[in-house]
Amino acid sequence: MKLCANFISTVVFFASVSSTLGSPYDSASTSSSGRDAVEPRRASSILINPAAQPDLPTVQAATAAASTVGLNLSDIQGDVLIGMKKKLELFYFFSIQNATAFKSKLKSDILPLVTTTTQLLAVSTQPITAVNIAFSQTGLTALGITDSLGDSVFSGGQFKDLTNLGDPGSTNWVPQFKGTGIHGVFLFASDTQDKINNTVSSLQSALGSSIKNVYSLQAAARPGAEAGHEHFGYLDGISNPAVTGFTANPMPGQAIVATGTILVNETGDSVKRPAWTKDGSFLVFRQLKQLVPEFNKFLTDHAIVEKGLTAQQGSDLLGARMIGRWKSGAPVDLAPLFDDPALGANPLKNNNFTFQHPDAILATNQTRCPFSAHIRKTRPRADLGIIPEDLANQIIRAGIPYGPEVSAAEAASNTTSTERGLAFVAYQSNIGKGFQFLQKTWADNAGFVHPEVGVDPIIGALAGAQRVVSGLDPTNSTKTLTLTTDFVVSRGGEYFFSPSLSAIASKLSV
Ligand code: HEM
Ligand SMILES: *[C@@H]1O[C@H](CO)[C@@H](O)[C@H](O)[C@H]1NC(C)=O
Ligand SMILES: *[C@@H]1O[C@H](CO)[C@@H](O)[C@H](O)[C@H]1NC(C)=O
Ligand SMILES: *[C@@H]1O[C@H](CO)[C@@H](O)[C@H](O)[C@H]1NC(C)=O
Ligand SMILES: *[C@@H]1O[C@H](CO)[C@@H](O)[C@H](O)[C@H]1NC(C)=O
Ligand SMILES: *[C@@H]1O[C@H](CO)[C@@H](O)[C@H](O)[C@H]1NC(C)=O
Ligand SMILES: *[C@@H]1O[C@H](CO)[C@@H](O)[C@H](O)[C@H]1NC(C)=O
Ligand SMILES: *[C@@H]1O[C@H](CO)[C@@H](O)[C@H](O)[C@H]1NC(C)=O
Ligand SMILES: *[C@@H]1O[C@H](CO)[C@@H](O)[C@H](O)[C@H]1NC(C)=O
């Protein structure tokens, strides 16, 4: 698979359609009255909608919720609050070559294509290809922005932060992520590859040499019944926080966060920021390679031995306990020994738990869910003794898998030969409290949430050192397991700021 696509060929191939620029809609559509045109131009949604993931609010419900806090959902880029629901998404990283030319194109050619939150909520208002844009610190600097955004993690860039994240140096990093050469990223989302290519090529013709494509990563929801599942096989995107002013009907057990936990300069964001940053959000991008056949071999080789379980069931149980959920999405806290697909598929029940049970001591008993489980490390719920729970360290996850399905040859050899993984995206108003905190202070910390529980067996990283995890065996919680392989390998990434549409129209393009 080609991870680093060269779009020159795309430009040539689609040269004939570059005249559709300025309209994100099908040429068949008669509508050309801009992004709020009511005439539908899609027959089906850009988004997947697995039963287990909470539905998005209707536009009416979201607008009503927004009005209670004075939020303008048409000013917020569409990806920020939507979560892990895209069918196909292209991450197109660029550098700015001519800031004067780029700023003028930003207003005339890019802004009209930028998809809003409101637009994505109904198929009838979705564009053919959704487009979002975000800038790194060096990108903002290239545009002549001298204001500090008040986030030192963002301004340093991700390359400088790699030690904090537990990465074993940068040897596994995609070369283009090393340093600060990436100025921005376009997110293109649609339901077919040709629609994405089409939009990319027309935008490239418009932008000409004002930018240069530095790197691209094409990502896609997995096929068929695996849609919504990450490459290890577990359903993802179940537990994103409900954001005040957007989520109309929080699901039982969903964390409810202040608007300003995700959106900059809104209630709950305590940092002083320049006024133009309002309703933007920091976008963390990480290309996380997943060693799937190797992970599966590990589960087979270390199957949990418990009365009444076959070897396969013991192996499935180990995997579920490492994540904290079964492949269906059912939490091990509520389904401790076997998967329960009906529970997994029910968003009214699949997030309704706290790790606290009347028959177990919260601080010591990990029979149901290991303290080190990925979902317990990244959202400890009742473990911290905070009522209702810790709400300061929450993110919206909006990533999507990339790379092909595991081939028969890879499965048979227990060895990855073609890269696949998670194009991880997280939105938050503060990277040091959001992504960086979850990775560094919780997942990588063997002493969180209690001493000696070990690191998160999925994403915990100790600069390449082998990882010791306890609590995975429900029959003996002091037994440890040593993970000699990192099944998730950081290929690096960058920190971006996803500005509001009004910031693009004013501060960034003039
Ligand atoms: C390849 C890497 C990763 C894989 C395979 C993965 C997989 C999963 C899965 C299967 C879930 C359960 C579904 C859900 O609750 O929505 C989950 C939840 C979650 N993950 Fe990850 N994840 C990865 C990376 C990350 C990273 C890097 C972070 C942040 C540093 C993160 C933070 C979270 C959070 C906050 C939750 C929700 C926990 C909850 O609310 O209960 N994940 N992940
Ligand atoms: C909401 O934001 C959009 C995009 O910036 C803008 O056109 C519109 O006027 C705003 N609406 C209100 C009520 O401020
Ligand atoms: C940058 O773009 C501007 C506006 O299009 C143009 O006038 C100028 O010549 C360009 N500069 C360079 C170095 O190409
Ligand atoms: C889309 O563009 C990529 C990168 O240039 C290319 O590899 C792929 O074949 C194109 N797909 C379609 C359907 O045009
Ligand atoms: C937003 O920023 C402005 C300008 O810095 C500031 O006056 C205002 O208090 C901020 N609002 C919030 C909710 O943070
Ligand atoms: C959620 O869990 C609580 C406490 O266990 C229970 O009382 C409630 O009925 C559950 N809600 C649903 C929809 O199952
Ligand atoms: C731990 O919790 C499980 C299930 O919640 C319970 O059955 C068991 O008795 C508890 N163990 C101890 C030692 O309290
Ligand atoms: C793959 O791993 C399984 C489980 O350990 C083992 O039985 C099998 O022999 C391995 N295959 C190869 C080709 O090494
Ligand atoms: C639990 O595991 C520890 C560490 O491997 C071991 O020392 C202990 O004997 C085990 N306990 C039981 C009851 O098997």
XYZ file of C-alpha atoms and ligand atoms in Angstrom:
665
model
C 0.000 0.000 0.000
C 1.140 3.481 -0.782
C 1.049 5.524 2.397
C 2.794 8.499 0.979
C 0.671 9.257 -2.005
C 2.051 11.428 -4.711
C -0.757 13.638 -5.812
C 0.943 14.905 -8.918
C -0.619 11.969 -10.753
C -3.997 12.863 -9.296
C -3.713 16.381 -10.611
C -3.058 15.106 -14.086
C -5.757 12.480 -13.921
C -8.426 14.885 -12.729
C -7.317 17.934 -14.638
C -10.574 17.833 -16.546
C -12.709 18.254 -13.455
C -10.854 21.180 -11.928
C -13.575 23.461 -13.232
C -15.866 22.236 -10.447
C -13.767 24.213 -7.993
C -15.725 26.431 -5.685
C -18.610 24.023 -5.543
C -18.216 21.036 -3.241
C -21.298 19.518 -4.816
C -21.987 16.996 -7.581
C -21.842 18.518 -11.021
C -25.286 16.927 -11.457
C -26.650 19.129 -8.695
C -28.338 22.316 -9.727
C -27.523 23.877 -6.386
C -24.680 26.345 -6.334
C -25.884 28.600 -3.572
C -23.189 27.648 -1.080
C -22.877 25.433 1.961
C -26.263 26.096 3.458
C -28.179 25.300 0.281
C -31.104 23.070 1.169
C -31.179 21.055 -2.013
C -29.688 17.619 -1.233
C -26.692 16.497 -3.238
C -26.043 13.126 -1.631
C -28.075 9.957 -1.638
C -26.249 8.451 1.324
C -24.262 9.678 4.294
C -20.555 10.442 4.482
C -20.649 8.817 7.907
C -20.916 5.284 9.251
C -23.391 4.639 12.035
C -22.714 1.443 14.002
C -25.520 0.605 16.421
C -23.127 0.654 19.389
C -22.035 4.260 18.876
C -24.375 6.967 20.135
C -26.300 8.589 17.272
C -25.353 12.118 16.374
C -27.957 14.675 17.410
C -30.390 15.864 14.770
C -29.651 19.347 13.522
C -32.739 20.634 15.362
C -31.678 19.027 18.658
C -28.081 20.193 18.317
C -29.136 23.726 17.417
C -31.436 23.849 20.445
C -28.627 22.574 22.695
C -26.227 25.114 21.189
C -28.595 28.011 21.777
C -28.674 27.308 25.517
C -24.969 28.182 25.713
C -24.789 30.642 22.835
C -22.763 28.313 20.619
C -22.703 28.709 16.827
C -22.334 25.213 15.351
C -22.042 26.698 11.861
C -18.814 28.372 12.937
C -17.174 25.134 14.160
C -15.395 22.841 11.712
C -17.365 19.651 11.158
C -14.840 17.088 12.352
C -14.402 18.453 15.877
C -17.560 17.180 17.582
C -18.542 14.275 15.311
C -16.280 11.463 16.560
C -15.114 8.271 14.843
C -17.678 8.048 12.091
C -16.053 8.696 8.731
C -16.290 6.211 5.862
C -13.127 7.396 4.097
C -10.735 10.111 5.130
C -7.586 11.498 3.572
C -5.070 13.339 5.744
C -3.198 15.680 3.433
C -0.243 17.372 5.128
C 1.206 20.452 3.502
C 3.752 23.195 3.829
C 3.042 26.785 2.883
C 5.322 27.958 0.081
C 3.911 31.417 -0.523
C 2.031 32.861 2.440
C 0.613 35.837 0.551
C -0.842 33.658 -2.175
C -2.041 31.032 0.313
C -3.860 33.572 2.501
C -5.764 34.901 -0.425
C -6.702 31.372 -1.583
C -7.646 30.491 1.989
C -10.453 32.996 1.775
C -11.459 32.617 -1.862
C -11.039 28.892 -2.492
C -10.656 26.991 0.801
C -13.171 28.677 3.112
C -16.147 27.999 0.789
C -15.295 24.274 0.987
C -14.838 24.088 4.765
C -17.583 21.879 6.136
C -19.349 22.953 9.311
C -20.735 20.908 12.183
C -24.307 21.820 11.228
C -23.795 20.596 7.682
C -22.620 17.125 8.687
C -25.649 16.420 10.875
C -28.045 15.692 8.009
C -27.397 13.812 4.782
C -29.389 16.508 2.981
C -26.830 19.173 3.890
C -23.651 17.108 3.625
C -21.293 18.080 0.818
C -19.940 15.532 -1.644
C -16.592 15.692 0.121
C -16.238 17.232 3.566
C -13.176 19.451 3.921
C -11.562 20.684 7.137
C -8.251 22.459 7.670
C -5.929 22.875 10.646
C -2.552 24.541 11.220
C 0.556 23.675 13.201
C 2.409 26.350 15.166
C 4.930 26.744 12.356
C 2.002 27.057 9.942
C 0.470 29.894 11.958
C 3.884 31.511 12.142
C 4.238 31.191 8.365
C 0.918 33.043 8.062
C 2.311 35.862 10.153
C 0.285 35.093 13.284
C 2.306 36.256 16.269
C -0.326 35.675 18.995
C 0.358 32.888 21.458
C -2.488 30.389 21.548
C -1.703 29.701 25.195
C -0.755 26.040 24.686
C 2.948 25.370 25.005
C 2.593 21.727 23.955
C 1.018 22.886 20.696
C 3.606 25.574 20.077
C 6.512 23.181 20.639
C 5.140 20.712 18.106
C 4.856 16.944 18.472
C 8.410 16.074 17.421
C 9.753 17.962 20.428
C 7.208 16.169 22.634
C 8.043 12.594 21.639
C 9.969 11.755 24.803
C 7.022 12.888 26.930
C 4.795 10.494 24.994
C 7.027 7.461 25.609
C 8.116 7.047 21.988
C 11.443 5.210 21.653
C 13.123 8.082 19.844
C 12.061 8.910 16.328
C 13.436 5.930 14.407
C 9.913 4.664 13.715
C 8.626 8.110 12.801
C 7.470 8.919 9.303
C 10.353 11.142 8.099
C 8.023 14.032 7.239
C 6.827 14.240 10.862
C 10.366 14.693 12.156
C 10.902 18.371 12.806
C 8.430 21.170 12.256
C 8.126 21.197 8.470
C 4.412 20.461 8.329
C 2.403 23.677 8.353
C -1.090 22.309 8.093
C -3.377 19.434 7.293
C -6.469 19.122 5.142
C -8.974 16.471 6.181
C -11.036 15.192 3.254
C -13.925 12.839 4.061
C -16.358 11.152 1.727
C -17.866 7.793 0.852
C -15.844 6.975 -2.251
C -12.210 7.372 -3.166
C -12.939 9.066 -6.485
C -14.938 11.814 -4.742
C -12.037 12.493 -2.394
C -9.521 12.454 -5.252
C -11.749 14.760 -7.227
C -11.908 17.359 -4.453
C -8.182 17.061 -3.787
C -7.239 17.594 -7.392
C -9.506 20.587 -7.870
C -8.256 22.168 -4.659
C -4.661 21.533 -5.699
C -5.238 23.238 -9.019
C -6.641 26.247 -7.211
C -3.822 26.448 -4.684
C -1.112 25.934 -7.273
C 2.365 26.383 -5.871
C 1.211 28.288 -2.763
C 1.420 24.991 -0.842
C 3.309 21.744 -1.241
C 1.985 18.291 -0.339
C 4.465 16.949 2.205
C 2.777 13.662 3.138
C -0.607 11.969 2.830
C -2.332 9.154 4.656
C -5.470 7.597 3.208
C -7.678 6.016 5.862
C -10.946 4.100 5.737
C -13.511 2.456 7.963
C -12.960 -1.300 7.832
C -15.196 -3.229 5.415
C -18.630 -4.731 6.053
C -19.451 -5.762 9.586
C -16.039 -4.529 10.750
C -17.022 -0.892 10.100
C -16.317 1.049 13.289
C -13.874 -1.588 14.576
C -10.166 -0.767 14.820
C -7.673 -3.230 13.341
C -7.263 -5.413 16.455
C -10.984 -6.062 15.986
C -12.579 -4.064 18.800
C -15.438 -1.695 18.209
C -14.235 1.869 18.688
C -15.870 5.273 19.053
C -18.309 4.149 21.737
C -17.306 6.376 24.619
C -16.746 9.948 23.549
C -17.845 12.619 26.017
C -21.140 14.451 25.536
C -20.306 18.102 24.894
C -22.568 20.731 26.433
C -24.091 22.742 23.617
C -23.926 19.884 21.125
C -24.986 16.493 22.500
C -28.716 16.746 23.013
C -29.296 13.372 24.729
C -26.271 12.041 26.619
C -26.236 8.254 26.860
C -26.205 6.582 30.297
C -22.611 6.586 31.561
C -21.363 9.109 29.034
C -19.177 11.818 30.567
C -20.767 15.263 30.167
C -18.136 17.930 29.651
C -18.241 21.707 29.467
C -18.145 23.243 26.001
C -14.716 24.640 26.812
C -13.189 21.218 27.456
C -13.164 20.710 23.702
C -13.601 24.214 22.260
C -11.114 26.954 22.944
C -12.258 30.156 24.690
C -15.601 28.649 25.715
C -16.886 28.130 29.258
C -14.599 25.626 30.960
C -11.433 26.657 29.089
C -9.610 28.583 31.779
C -6.635 29.711 29.680
C -6.512 33.273 28.347
C -6.505 33.164 24.547
C -6.715 35.658 21.721
C -10.389 36.356 20.907
C -10.083 34.969 17.340
C -9.304 31.466 18.674
C -12.851 31.111 20.072
C -14.571 27.900 18.918
C -11.394 26.439 17.515
C -9.947 23.226 18.937
C -6.522 21.628 19.142
C -6.237 18.627 16.832
C -3.722 15.953 17.803
C -2.747 13.667 14.943
C -0.818 10.419 15.520
C -0.130 7.676 12.999
C -0.273 4.591 15.217
C 0.840 1.414 13.488
C -0.789 -1.750 14.818
C 0.922 -5.148 14.704
C -2.236 -7.220 14.374
C -0.941 -10.763 13.634
C 1.656 -10.311 16.378
C -1.049 -9.156 18.811
C -3.188 -12.172 17.926
C -0.278 -14.552 18.460
C 0.333 -13.000 21.865
C -3.302 -13.598 22.841
C -3.069 -17.221 21.680
C 0.193 -17.816 23.514
C -0.995 -16.262 26.787
C -4.631 -17.350 26.851
C -6.180 -16.990 30.291
C -6.667 -20.368 31.889
C -9.900 -20.448 33.810
C -12.378 -23.195 34.590
C -15.100 -23.420 31.957
C -13.159 -21.562 29.245
C -11.758 -23.121 26.077
C -8.317 -22.016 24.915
C -9.942 -19.734 22.319
C -12.235 -18.223 24.967
C -9.247 -17.683 27.247
C -7.435 -15.932 24.444
C -10.470 -13.751 23.630
C -10.782 -12.895 27.313
C -7.160 -11.751 27.514
C -7.671 -9.398 24.559
C -10.904 -8.051 25.992
C -9.225 -7.390 29.334
C -6.345 -5.548 27.685
C -8.845 -3.199 26.018
C -11.553 -3.260 28.711
C -14.166 -4.108 26.083
C -14.993 -7.121 23.929
C -14.869 -6.952 20.163
C -18.604 -6.163 20.117
C -18.018 -3.166 22.373
C -19.495 -4.811 25.474
C -17.465 -3.655 28.505
C -15.744 -6.418 30.515
C -16.940 -4.575 33.605
C -20.487 -5.682 32.732
C -19.630 -8.887 30.815
C -16.601 -10.287 32.691
C -16.151 -13.720 31.057
C -17.831 -13.820 27.646
C -18.685 -11.318 24.969
C -22.299 -10.110 24.991
C -23.038 -8.750 21.505
C -26.522 -7.511 22.452
C -24.994 -5.450 25.275
C -22.232 -4.246 22.968
C -24.719 -3.012 20.391
C -26.899 -1.122 22.865
C -25.700 2.465 23.452
C -28.158 2.821 26.344
C -26.271 0.087 28.213
C -22.758 -0.318 26.764
C -21.301 2.737 28.517
C -23.341 2.563 31.703
C -20.740 1.476 34.280
C -18.220 2.983 36.685
C -15.947 0.009 37.685
C -17.632 0.198 41.096
C -19.653 -2.786 42.363
C -21.317 -3.578 45.674
C -19.548 -6.960 45.906
C -16.030 -5.620 45.213
C -13.587 -3.214 46.826
C -12.970 -0.522 44.210
C -9.332 0.097 45.132
C -8.162 -3.518 45.000
C -10.547 -5.733 43.075
C -9.880 -6.037 39.351
C -11.745 -9.277 38.751
C -14.097 -7.593 36.302
C -11.760 -5.091 34.640
C -7.983 -4.734 35.023
C -6.760 -1.376 36.320
C -4.397 -1.343 33.354
C -7.111 -1.904 30.709
C -6.947 0.686 27.930
C -10.353 2.186 28.673
C -9.714 2.256 32.435
C -6.326 3.962 32.024
C -7.763 6.592 29.704
C -10.998 7.098 31.673
C -10.780 5.814 35.228
C -14.401 6.740 35.991
C -15.053 6.075 39.729
C -11.421 5.082 40.429
C -10.322 8.629 41.216
C -13.070 9.195 43.778
C -14.124 12.393 42.003
C -17.884 12.960 41.764
C -19.262 12.447 39.136
C -15.788 11.727 37.718
C -12.698 13.494 36.380
C -13.969 15.775 33.631
C -10.802 17.792 33.057
C -8.950 15.188 31.030
C -11.411 14.357 28.301
C -10.994 14.389 24.539
C -13.145 13.822 21.475
C -11.619 10.960 19.502
C -12.136 11.301 15.777
C -9.648 8.832 14.321
C -10.102 6.199 11.633
C -8.249 3.011 10.672
C -5.745 3.016 7.814
C -4.162 0.216 5.822
C -5.537 -3.049 4.423
C -7.125 -5.981 6.181
C -4.732 -8.648 7.470
C -3.917 -11.006 4.599
C -4.017 -14.778 4.899
C -0.224 -14.850 4.543
C 0.251 -12.346 7.378
C -2.123 -14.272 9.622
C -0.369 -17.581 8.874
C 3.092 -16.157 9.518
C 2.122 -14.152 12.633
C 3.929 -11.231 11.016
C 2.839 -7.857 9.669
C 4.090 -7.235 6.156
C 1.938 -4.257 5.151
C 1.457 -1.328 7.473
C -1.945 -0.791 9.058
C -3.099 1.046 12.131
C -5.079 3.909 13.532
C -4.952 7.431 12.151
C -5.539 8.764 15.658
C -7.210 12.162 15.957
C -8.126 13.848 19.228
C -9.749 17.246 19.799
C -9.429 19.202 23.044
C -9.033 22.772 24.248
C -5.771 21.970 26.005
C -3.320 19.320 24.773
C -1.530 19.160 28.128
C -4.803 18.195 29.830
C -6.122 16.124 26.945
C -4.130 13.771 24.701
C -0.718 14.413 26.240
C -2.049 13.882 29.756
C -3.845 10.635 28.884
C -0.761 9.251 27.144
C 1.934 10.431 29.521
C 0.363 10.699 32.957
C -2.023 7.774 32.759
C -1.320 5.252 29.953
C 2.495 5.290 30.230
C 2.471 5.422 34.032
C 2.904 1.967 35.611
C 1.782 3.457 38.936
C -1.596 4.689 37.704
C -4.319 4.291 38.938
C -2.683 2.290 41.724
C 0.972 1.396 42.358
C 2.387 -1.431 40.235
C -0.632 -2.002 37.992
C 1.616 -1.544 34.959
C 1.190 0.464 31.790
C -1.735 0.401 29.381
C -1.040 -2.812 27.377
C -2.433 -1.227 24.186
C -0.916 2.273 24.037
C 1.350 2.477 27.082
C 4.947 3.086 25.982
C 8.222 3.199 27.888
C 10.638 4.397 25.225
C 10.946 0.881 23.865
C 11.587 -0.862 27.198
C 9.588 -4.021 27.788
C 6.330 -3.464 29.561
C 5.092 -5.294 32.618
C 1.354 -5.381 33.207
C -0.546 -6.866 36.118
C -4.209 -7.611 36.654
C -4.836 -9.214 33.268
C -5.470 -12.668 34.781
C -8.785 -12.545 36.654
C -7.861 -15.636 38.659
C -4.713 -14.049 40.084
C -4.437 -10.288 40.051
C -0.845 -10.178 41.287
C 0.365 -12.253 38.346
C 2.217 -10.130 35.821
C 2.562 -10.422 32.069
C 5.599 -9.074 30.255
C 4.937 -7.541 26.859
C 8.138 -7.815 24.861
C 6.541 -6.277 21.765
C 4.824 -2.912 21.435
C 1.730 -3.897 19.455
C 1.080 -0.200 18.806
C 4.051 1.621 17.285
C 4.109 5.402 17.073
C 4.961 6.627 13.590
C 4.759 10.181 14.885
C 2.403 12.991 14.066
C 1.852 16.665 14.712
C -0.175 19.059 16.847
C -2.591 21.350 15.000
C -5.164 24.046 15.695
C -8.520 23.721 13.930
C -9.832 27.300 13.758
C -13.445 28.444 13.551
C -14.767 29.481 10.149
C -14.903 33.090 11.263
C -11.234 32.947 12.294
C -10.381 31.603 8.823
C -12.410 34.393 7.253
C -10.806 37.132 9.321
C -7.555 36.654 11.219
C -5.991 33.857 9.165
C -6.696 35.033 5.641
C -5.979 38.745 5.919
C -3.836 2.095 17.932
C -4.081 2.683 19.073
C -5.408 2.585 19.781
C -6.349 1.602 19.749
C -6.309 0.274 19.005
C -7.435 2.029 20.593
C -8.602 1.287 20.805
C -9.642 1.693 21.610
C -10.854 0.954 21.803
C -11.205 -0.362 21.133
C -11.613 1.644 22.676
C -12.990 1.248 23.214
C -14.112 1.909 22.472
C -14.625 3.150 23.112
O -14.747 3.212 24.342
O -14.931 4.098 22.380
C -10.882 2.833 23.039
C -11.320 3.803 23.908
C -10.591 4.935 24.253
N -9.327 5.263 23.843
Fe -8.211 4.229 22.529
N -7.129 3.245 21.132
C -5.906 3.623 20.657
C -5.224 4.789 20.946
C -5.621 5.715 21.884
C -4.831 6.856 22.297
C -3.468 7.237 21.734
C -5.559 7.503 23.251
C -5.191 8.754 24.028
C -3.980 9.020 24.453
C -6.797 6.772 23.419
C -7.802 7.140 24.278
C -8.989 6.457 24.425
C -10.078 6.933 25.244
C -10.134 8.231 26.028
C -11.087 5.975 25.143
C -12.456 6.004 25.811
C -12.394 5.518 27.229
C -13.757 5.632 27.867
O -14.357 6.696 27.739
O -14.198 4.664 28.494
N -6.794 5.684 22.595
N -9.678 2.840 22.382
C -22.328 31.527 12.736
O -21.098 31.332 12.042
C -21.223 31.466 10.637
C -19.867 31.093 10.021
O -18.852 31.901 10.517
C -21.661 32.878 10.296
O -21.835 32.984 8.899
C -22.970 33.189 10.992
O -23.316 34.527 10.800
C -22.854 32.933 12.486
N -24.175 33.063 13.103
C -24.392 33.832 14.138
C -25.787 33.859 14.660
O -23.501 34.486 14.659
C 3.639 34.947 -3.916
O 2.312 35.159 -4.321
C 2.039 36.493 -4.622
C 0.532 36.623 -4.804
O 0.055 35.650 -5.684
C 2.851 36.890 -5.850
O 2.601 38.243 -6.159
C 4.322 36.702 -5.523
O 5.098 36.932 -6.683
C 4.592 35.293 -5.020
N 5.948 35.221 -4.527
C 6.803 34.324 -4.965
C 8.167 34.345 -4.348
O 6.514 33.492 -5.810
C -6.922 8.413 -5.745
O -5.639 8.997 -5.666
C -4.637 8.115 -5.194
C -3.373 8.913 -4.977
O -3.012 9.593 -6.136
C -4.473 6.963 -6.190
O -3.499 6.056 -5.720
C -5.810 6.249 -6.338
O -5.715 5.257 -7.327
C -6.914 7.217 -6.700
N -8.184 6.504 -6.614
C -9.195 6.716 -7.434
C -10.422 5.888 -7.225
O -9.151 7.553 -8.291
C -12.479 34.592 25.441
O -11.390 35.442 25.132
C -11.633 36.800 25.433
C -10.436 37.587 24.909
O -9.243 37.077 25.456
C -11.840 36.944 26.929
O -12.128 38.278 27.247
C -13.007 36.068 27.361
O -13.130 36.081 28.754
C -12.782 34.627 26.919
N -13.976 33.836 27.209
C -13.911 32.646 27.769
C -15.217 31.960 28.013
O -12.863 32.090 28.039
C -27.653 2.299 34.109
O -27.083 1.791 35.290
C -27.795 2.145 36.463
C -26.987 1.682 37.663
O -26.547 0.385 37.503
C -29.192 1.523 36.393
O -29.936 1.899 37.524
C -29.881 2.023 35.130
O -31.125 1.375 34.994
C -29.048 1.729 33.907
N -29.640 2.336 32.720
C -30.017 1.628 31.660
C -30.613 2.370 30.520
O -29.877 0.429 31.591
C -14.013 -9.121 43.533
O -15.131 -8.809 42.734
C -15.805 -9.946 42.252
C -16.826 -9.524 41.206
O -17.277 -8.221 41.371
C -16.421 -10.667 43.438
O -17.153 -11.793 42.997
C -15.301 -11.115 44.344
O -15.844 -11.705 45.498
C -14.445 -9.939 44.745
N -13.251 -10.439 45.426
C -12.918 -10.087 46.657
C -11.645 -10.658 47.195
O -13.604 -9.320 47.311
C 1.847 -18.547 14.774
O 1.547 -18.478 16.151
C 0.794 -19.595 16.613
C 0.471 -19.320 18.077
O 1.628 -19.193 18.821
C 1.603 -20.875 16.424
O 0.807 -21.982 16.812
C 2.001 -21.015 14.970
O 2.863 -22.128 14.814
C 2.713 -19.767 14.498
N 3.003 -19.866 13.087
C 4.227 -19.684 12.588
C 4.376 -19.815 11.123
O 5.177 -19.380 13.314
C -0.364 -15.441 41.723
O 0.728 -15.026 40.950
C 1.881 -14.757 41.720
C 2.911 -14.124 40.789
O 3.070 -14.918 39.647
C 2.349 -16.049 42.379
O 3.478 -15.797 43.164
C 1.228 -16.602 43.242
O 1.587 -17.869 43.766
C -0.043 -16.738 42.456
N -1.136 -17.064 43.336
C -1.958 -18.077 43.119
C -3.078 -18.269 44.111
O -1.844 -18.829 42.148
